[in-house]
Short mmCIF file of C-alpha atoms and ligand atoms in Angstrom, two decimals:
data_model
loop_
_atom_site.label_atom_id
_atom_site.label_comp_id
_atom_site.label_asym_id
_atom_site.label_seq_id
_atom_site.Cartn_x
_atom_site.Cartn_y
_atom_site.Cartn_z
CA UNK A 1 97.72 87.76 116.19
CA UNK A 2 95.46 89.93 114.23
CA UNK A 3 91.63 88.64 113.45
CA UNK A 4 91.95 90.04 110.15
CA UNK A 5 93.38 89.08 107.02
CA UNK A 6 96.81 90.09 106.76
CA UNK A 7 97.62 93.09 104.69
CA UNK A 8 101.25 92.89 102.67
CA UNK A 9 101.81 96.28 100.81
CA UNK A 10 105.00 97.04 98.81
CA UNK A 11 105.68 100.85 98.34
CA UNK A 12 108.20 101.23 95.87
CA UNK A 13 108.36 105.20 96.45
CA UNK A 14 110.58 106.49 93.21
CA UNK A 15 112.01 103.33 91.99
CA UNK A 16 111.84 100.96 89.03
CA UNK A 17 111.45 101.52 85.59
CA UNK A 18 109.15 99.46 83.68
CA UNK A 19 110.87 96.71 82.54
CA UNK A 20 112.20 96.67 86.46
CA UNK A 21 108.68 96.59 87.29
CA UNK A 22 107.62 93.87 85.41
CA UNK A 23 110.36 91.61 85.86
CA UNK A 24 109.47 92.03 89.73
CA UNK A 25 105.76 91.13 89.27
CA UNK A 26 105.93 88.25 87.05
CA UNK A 27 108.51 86.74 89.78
CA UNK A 28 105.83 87.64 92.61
CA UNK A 29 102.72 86.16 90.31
CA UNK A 30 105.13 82.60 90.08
CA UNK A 31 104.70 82.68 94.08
CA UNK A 32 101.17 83.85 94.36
CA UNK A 33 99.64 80.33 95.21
CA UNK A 34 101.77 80.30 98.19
CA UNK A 35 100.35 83.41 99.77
CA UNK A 36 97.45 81.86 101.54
CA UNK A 37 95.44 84.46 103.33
CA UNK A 38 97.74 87.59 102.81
CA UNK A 39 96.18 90.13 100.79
CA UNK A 40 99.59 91.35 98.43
CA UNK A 41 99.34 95.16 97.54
CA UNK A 42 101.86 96.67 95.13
CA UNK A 43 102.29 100.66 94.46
CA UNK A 44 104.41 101.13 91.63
CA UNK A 45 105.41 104.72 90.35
CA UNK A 46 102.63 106.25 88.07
CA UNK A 47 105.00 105.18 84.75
CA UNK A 48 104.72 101.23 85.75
CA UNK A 49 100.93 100.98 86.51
CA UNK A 50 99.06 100.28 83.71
CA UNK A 51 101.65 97.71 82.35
CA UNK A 52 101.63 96.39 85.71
CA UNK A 53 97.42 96.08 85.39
CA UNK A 54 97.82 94.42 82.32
CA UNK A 55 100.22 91.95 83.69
CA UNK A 56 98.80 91.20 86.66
CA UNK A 57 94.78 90.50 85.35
CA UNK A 58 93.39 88.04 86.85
CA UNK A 59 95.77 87.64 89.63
CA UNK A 60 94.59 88.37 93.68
CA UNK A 61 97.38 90.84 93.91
CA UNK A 62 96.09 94.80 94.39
CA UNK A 63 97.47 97.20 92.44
CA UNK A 64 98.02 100.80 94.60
CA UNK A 65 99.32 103.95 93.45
CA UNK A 66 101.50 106.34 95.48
CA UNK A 67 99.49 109.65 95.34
CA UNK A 68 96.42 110.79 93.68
CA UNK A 69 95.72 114.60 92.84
CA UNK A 70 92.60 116.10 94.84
CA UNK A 71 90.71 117.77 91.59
CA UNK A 72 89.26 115.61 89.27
CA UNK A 73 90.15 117.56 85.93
CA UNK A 74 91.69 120.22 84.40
CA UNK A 75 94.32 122.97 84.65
CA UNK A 76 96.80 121.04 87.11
CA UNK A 77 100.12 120.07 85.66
CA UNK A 78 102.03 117.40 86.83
CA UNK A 79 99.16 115.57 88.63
CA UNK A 80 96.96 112.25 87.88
CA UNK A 81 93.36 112.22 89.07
CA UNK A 82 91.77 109.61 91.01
CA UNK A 83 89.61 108.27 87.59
CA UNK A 84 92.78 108.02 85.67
CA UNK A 85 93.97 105.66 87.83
CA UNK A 86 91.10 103.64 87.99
CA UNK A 87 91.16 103.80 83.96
CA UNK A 88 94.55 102.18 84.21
CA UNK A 89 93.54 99.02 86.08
CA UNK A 90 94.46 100.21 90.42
CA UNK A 91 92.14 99.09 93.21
CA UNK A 92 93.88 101.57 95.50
CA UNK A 93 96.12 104.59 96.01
CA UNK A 94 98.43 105.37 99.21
CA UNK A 95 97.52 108.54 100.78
CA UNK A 96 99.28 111.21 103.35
CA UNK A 97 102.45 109.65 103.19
CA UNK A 98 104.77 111.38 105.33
CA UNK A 99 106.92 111.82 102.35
CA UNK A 100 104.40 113.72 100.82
CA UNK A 101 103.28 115.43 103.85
CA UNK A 102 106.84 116.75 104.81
CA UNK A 103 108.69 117.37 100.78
CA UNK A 104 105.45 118.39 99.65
CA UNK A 105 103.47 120.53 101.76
CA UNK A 106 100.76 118.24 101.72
CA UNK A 107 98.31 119.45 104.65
CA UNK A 108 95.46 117.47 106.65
CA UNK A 109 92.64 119.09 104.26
CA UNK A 110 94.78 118.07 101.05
CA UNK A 111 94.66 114.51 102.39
CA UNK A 112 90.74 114.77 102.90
CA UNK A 113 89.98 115.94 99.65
CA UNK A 114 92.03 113.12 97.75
CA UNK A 115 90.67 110.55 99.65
CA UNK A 116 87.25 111.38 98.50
CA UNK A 117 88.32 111.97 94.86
CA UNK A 118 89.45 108.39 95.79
CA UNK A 119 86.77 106.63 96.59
CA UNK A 120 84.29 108.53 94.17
CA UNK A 121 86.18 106.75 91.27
CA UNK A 122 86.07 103.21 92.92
CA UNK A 123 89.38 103.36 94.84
CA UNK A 124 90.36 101.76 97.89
CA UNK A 125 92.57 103.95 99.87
CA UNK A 126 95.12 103.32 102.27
CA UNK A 127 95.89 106.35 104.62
CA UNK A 128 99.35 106.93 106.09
CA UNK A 129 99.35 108.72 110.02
CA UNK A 130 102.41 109.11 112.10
CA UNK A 131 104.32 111.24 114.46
CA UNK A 132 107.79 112.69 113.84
CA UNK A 133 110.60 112.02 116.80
CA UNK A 134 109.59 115.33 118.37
CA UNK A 135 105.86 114.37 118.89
CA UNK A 136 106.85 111.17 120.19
CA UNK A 137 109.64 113.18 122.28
CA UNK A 138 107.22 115.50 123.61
CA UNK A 139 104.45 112.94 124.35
CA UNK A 140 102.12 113.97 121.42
CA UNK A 141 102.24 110.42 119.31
CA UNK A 142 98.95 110.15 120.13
CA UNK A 143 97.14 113.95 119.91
CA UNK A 144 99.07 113.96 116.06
CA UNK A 145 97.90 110.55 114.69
CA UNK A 146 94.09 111.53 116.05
CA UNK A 147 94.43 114.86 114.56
CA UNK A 148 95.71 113.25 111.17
CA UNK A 149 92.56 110.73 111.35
CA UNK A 150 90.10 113.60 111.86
CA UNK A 151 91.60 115.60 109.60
CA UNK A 152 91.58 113.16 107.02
CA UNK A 153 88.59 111.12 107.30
CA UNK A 154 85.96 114.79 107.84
CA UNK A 155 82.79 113.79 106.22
CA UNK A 156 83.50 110.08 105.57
CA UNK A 157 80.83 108.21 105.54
CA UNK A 158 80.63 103.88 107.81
CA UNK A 159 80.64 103.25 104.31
CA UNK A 160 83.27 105.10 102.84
CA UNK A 161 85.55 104.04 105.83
CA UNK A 162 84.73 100.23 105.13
CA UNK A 163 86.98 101.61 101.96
CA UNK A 164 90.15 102.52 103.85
CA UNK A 165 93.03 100.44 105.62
CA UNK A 166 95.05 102.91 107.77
CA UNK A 167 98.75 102.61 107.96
CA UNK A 168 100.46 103.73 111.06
CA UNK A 169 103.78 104.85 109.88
CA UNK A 170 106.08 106.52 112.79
CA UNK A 171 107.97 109.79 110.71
CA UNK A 172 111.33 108.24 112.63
CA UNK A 173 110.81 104.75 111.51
CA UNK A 174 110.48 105.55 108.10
CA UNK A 175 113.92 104.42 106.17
CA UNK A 176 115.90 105.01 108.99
CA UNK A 177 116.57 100.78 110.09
CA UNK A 178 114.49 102.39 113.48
CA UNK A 179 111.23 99.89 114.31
CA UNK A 180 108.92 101.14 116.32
CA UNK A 181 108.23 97.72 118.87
CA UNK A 182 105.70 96.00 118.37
CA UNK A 183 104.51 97.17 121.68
CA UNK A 184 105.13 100.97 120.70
CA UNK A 185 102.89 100.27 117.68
CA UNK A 186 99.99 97.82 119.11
CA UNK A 187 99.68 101.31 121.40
CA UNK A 188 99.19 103.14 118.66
CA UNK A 189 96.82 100.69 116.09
CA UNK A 190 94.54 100.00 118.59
CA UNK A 191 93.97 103.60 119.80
CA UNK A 192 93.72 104.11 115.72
CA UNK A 193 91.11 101.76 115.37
CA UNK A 194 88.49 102.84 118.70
CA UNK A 195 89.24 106.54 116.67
CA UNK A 196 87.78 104.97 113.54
CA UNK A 197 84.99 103.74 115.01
CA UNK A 198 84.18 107.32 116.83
CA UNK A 199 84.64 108.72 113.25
CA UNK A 200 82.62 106.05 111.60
CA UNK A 201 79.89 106.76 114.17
CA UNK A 202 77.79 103.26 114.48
CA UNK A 203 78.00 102.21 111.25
CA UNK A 204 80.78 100.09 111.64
CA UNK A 205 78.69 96.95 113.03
CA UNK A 206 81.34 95.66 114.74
CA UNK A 207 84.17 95.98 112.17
CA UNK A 208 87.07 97.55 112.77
CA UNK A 209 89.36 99.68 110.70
CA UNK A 210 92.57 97.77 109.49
CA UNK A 211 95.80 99.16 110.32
CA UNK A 212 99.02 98.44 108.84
CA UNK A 213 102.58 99.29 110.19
CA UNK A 214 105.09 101.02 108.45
CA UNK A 215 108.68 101.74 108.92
CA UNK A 216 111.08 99.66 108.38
CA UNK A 217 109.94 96.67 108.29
CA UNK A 218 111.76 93.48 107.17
CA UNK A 219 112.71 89.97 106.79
CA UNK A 220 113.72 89.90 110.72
CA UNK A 221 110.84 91.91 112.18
CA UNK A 222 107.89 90.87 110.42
CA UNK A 223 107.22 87.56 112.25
CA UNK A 224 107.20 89.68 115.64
CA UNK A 225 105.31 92.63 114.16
CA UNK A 226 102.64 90.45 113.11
CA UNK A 227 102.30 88.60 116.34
CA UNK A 228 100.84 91.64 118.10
CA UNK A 229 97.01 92.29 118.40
CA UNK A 230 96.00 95.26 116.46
CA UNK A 231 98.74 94.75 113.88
CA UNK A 232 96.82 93.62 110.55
CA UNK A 233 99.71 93.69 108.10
CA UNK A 234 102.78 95.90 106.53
CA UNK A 235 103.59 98.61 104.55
CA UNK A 236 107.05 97.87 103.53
CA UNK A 237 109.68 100.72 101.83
CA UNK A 238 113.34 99.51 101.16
CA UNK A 239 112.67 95.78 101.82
CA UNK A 240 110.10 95.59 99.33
CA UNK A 241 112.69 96.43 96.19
CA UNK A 242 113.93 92.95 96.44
CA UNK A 243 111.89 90.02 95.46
CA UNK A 244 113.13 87.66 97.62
CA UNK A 245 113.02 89.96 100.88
CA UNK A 246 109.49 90.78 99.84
CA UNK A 247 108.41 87.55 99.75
CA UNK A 248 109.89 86.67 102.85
CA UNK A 249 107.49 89.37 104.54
CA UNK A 250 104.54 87.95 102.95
CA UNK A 251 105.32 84.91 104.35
CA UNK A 252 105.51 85.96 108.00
CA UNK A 253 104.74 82.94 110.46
CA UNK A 254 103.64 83.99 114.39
CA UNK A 255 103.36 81.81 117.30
P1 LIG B 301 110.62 101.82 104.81
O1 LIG B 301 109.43 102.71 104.22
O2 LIG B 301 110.09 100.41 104.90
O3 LIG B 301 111.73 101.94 103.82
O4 LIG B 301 110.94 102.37 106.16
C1 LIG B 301 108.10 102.49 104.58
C2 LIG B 301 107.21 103.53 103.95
O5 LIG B 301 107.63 104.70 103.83
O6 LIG B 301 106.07 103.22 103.55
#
């Protein structure tokens, strides 16, 4: 079992309109004095957040986008910039997801740069690494995810990294009904987090870097996820659609 508070993120990827959206969170606000120490994250689509913010203030749950454009202003249609989201009430934004990475080119450097639009307007960030089948096939889980964290995190300051929670989210894992094992990803987190720290330099004063699995995780897995060291929490896909399943992973029990 983790030291740290546990993590419960919902990535809703392309899914729910507003009213959807809504309906969701005032079912998971009803619930929110059971959550104990879980920390709740939500990431909407763009469309839902700010009527998400405004139903949600007051409440412990984070609100997360799913992306976050890497110039602040300007000529760039289509995208949302890091203050915008801030304007409209998130605390975080997910960034690198493989989705992103793979369907839309999104590189190493691209990550870097929206991270640190990211934190300049106040956001917390939480940065998706992970190998596809052929790394881990050809023994490179570990030389991808490194690259990915040194890629991403170039010029990050102990205290801009006290601002990210990494999630470790195997490409093969990802929507597939394939877990990684717990011990396959304990492997993986805790090499994550001693590559943190070498990043961070020694400005980390003992903390260490949460990481979060991803891939899918559910109802079943969770309580044996979360019973490995090094695993500080979830980012869930297709079981977080559902209210009920959802809640079910935040209320993991280990031991
Ligand atoms: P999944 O997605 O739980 O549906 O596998 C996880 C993710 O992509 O964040």
């Amino acid at each position: 079992m983790s030291m740290q508070p546990p993590i419960i993120a919902a990535n809703w990827k392309m899914n729910k309109t507003v009213p959807e959206a809504l309906d969701y969170i005032a079912g998971l606000l009803k619930e929110e004095s059971t959550f104990g120490d879980r920390t709740v994250v939500v990431a909407p689509p763009f469309t839902a957040l700010h009527p998400m913010a405004e139903s949600m203030e007051g409440s412990s749950i984070r609100l997360a986008a799913q992306n976050v454009a890497w110039a602040e202003s300007g000529a760039y249609t289509g995208e949302v910039s890091a203050t915008m989201l801030a304007d409209v009430g998130c605390d975080c934004v997910i960034v690198g997801h493989s989705e992103r990475r793979s369907l839309f080119g999104e590189r190493d450097e691209d990550v870097n740069r929206k991270i640190s639009r990211a934190l300049k307007a106040g956001l917390e960030v939480i940065l998706c690494v992970g190998e596809t089948l052929q790394e881990r096939e050809s023994g490179n889980t570990l030389s991808t995810v490194e690259r990915q964290l040194w890629k991403g995190l170039i010029k990050m300051t102990a205290d801009d990294i006290k601002k990210i929670v990494v999630a470790y989210e195997p490409v093969w894992a990802i929507g597939t009904g394939k877990t990684a094992t717990p011990e396959q990803a304990a492997e993986v987190h805790l090499f994550i987090k001693d590559i943190v720290n070498a990043i961070a330099g020694n400005g980390q004063k003992g903390r260490t870097v949460p990481v979060i699995y991803g891939g899918s995780v559910n109802e079943a897995n969770i309580n044996e996820l979360m019973s490995r060291d090094g695993i500080d929490g979830a980012l869930v896909g297709g079981a977080s659609l559902k209210l009920e399943s959802f809640l079910n992973i935040i209320r993991f029990v280990t031991g």
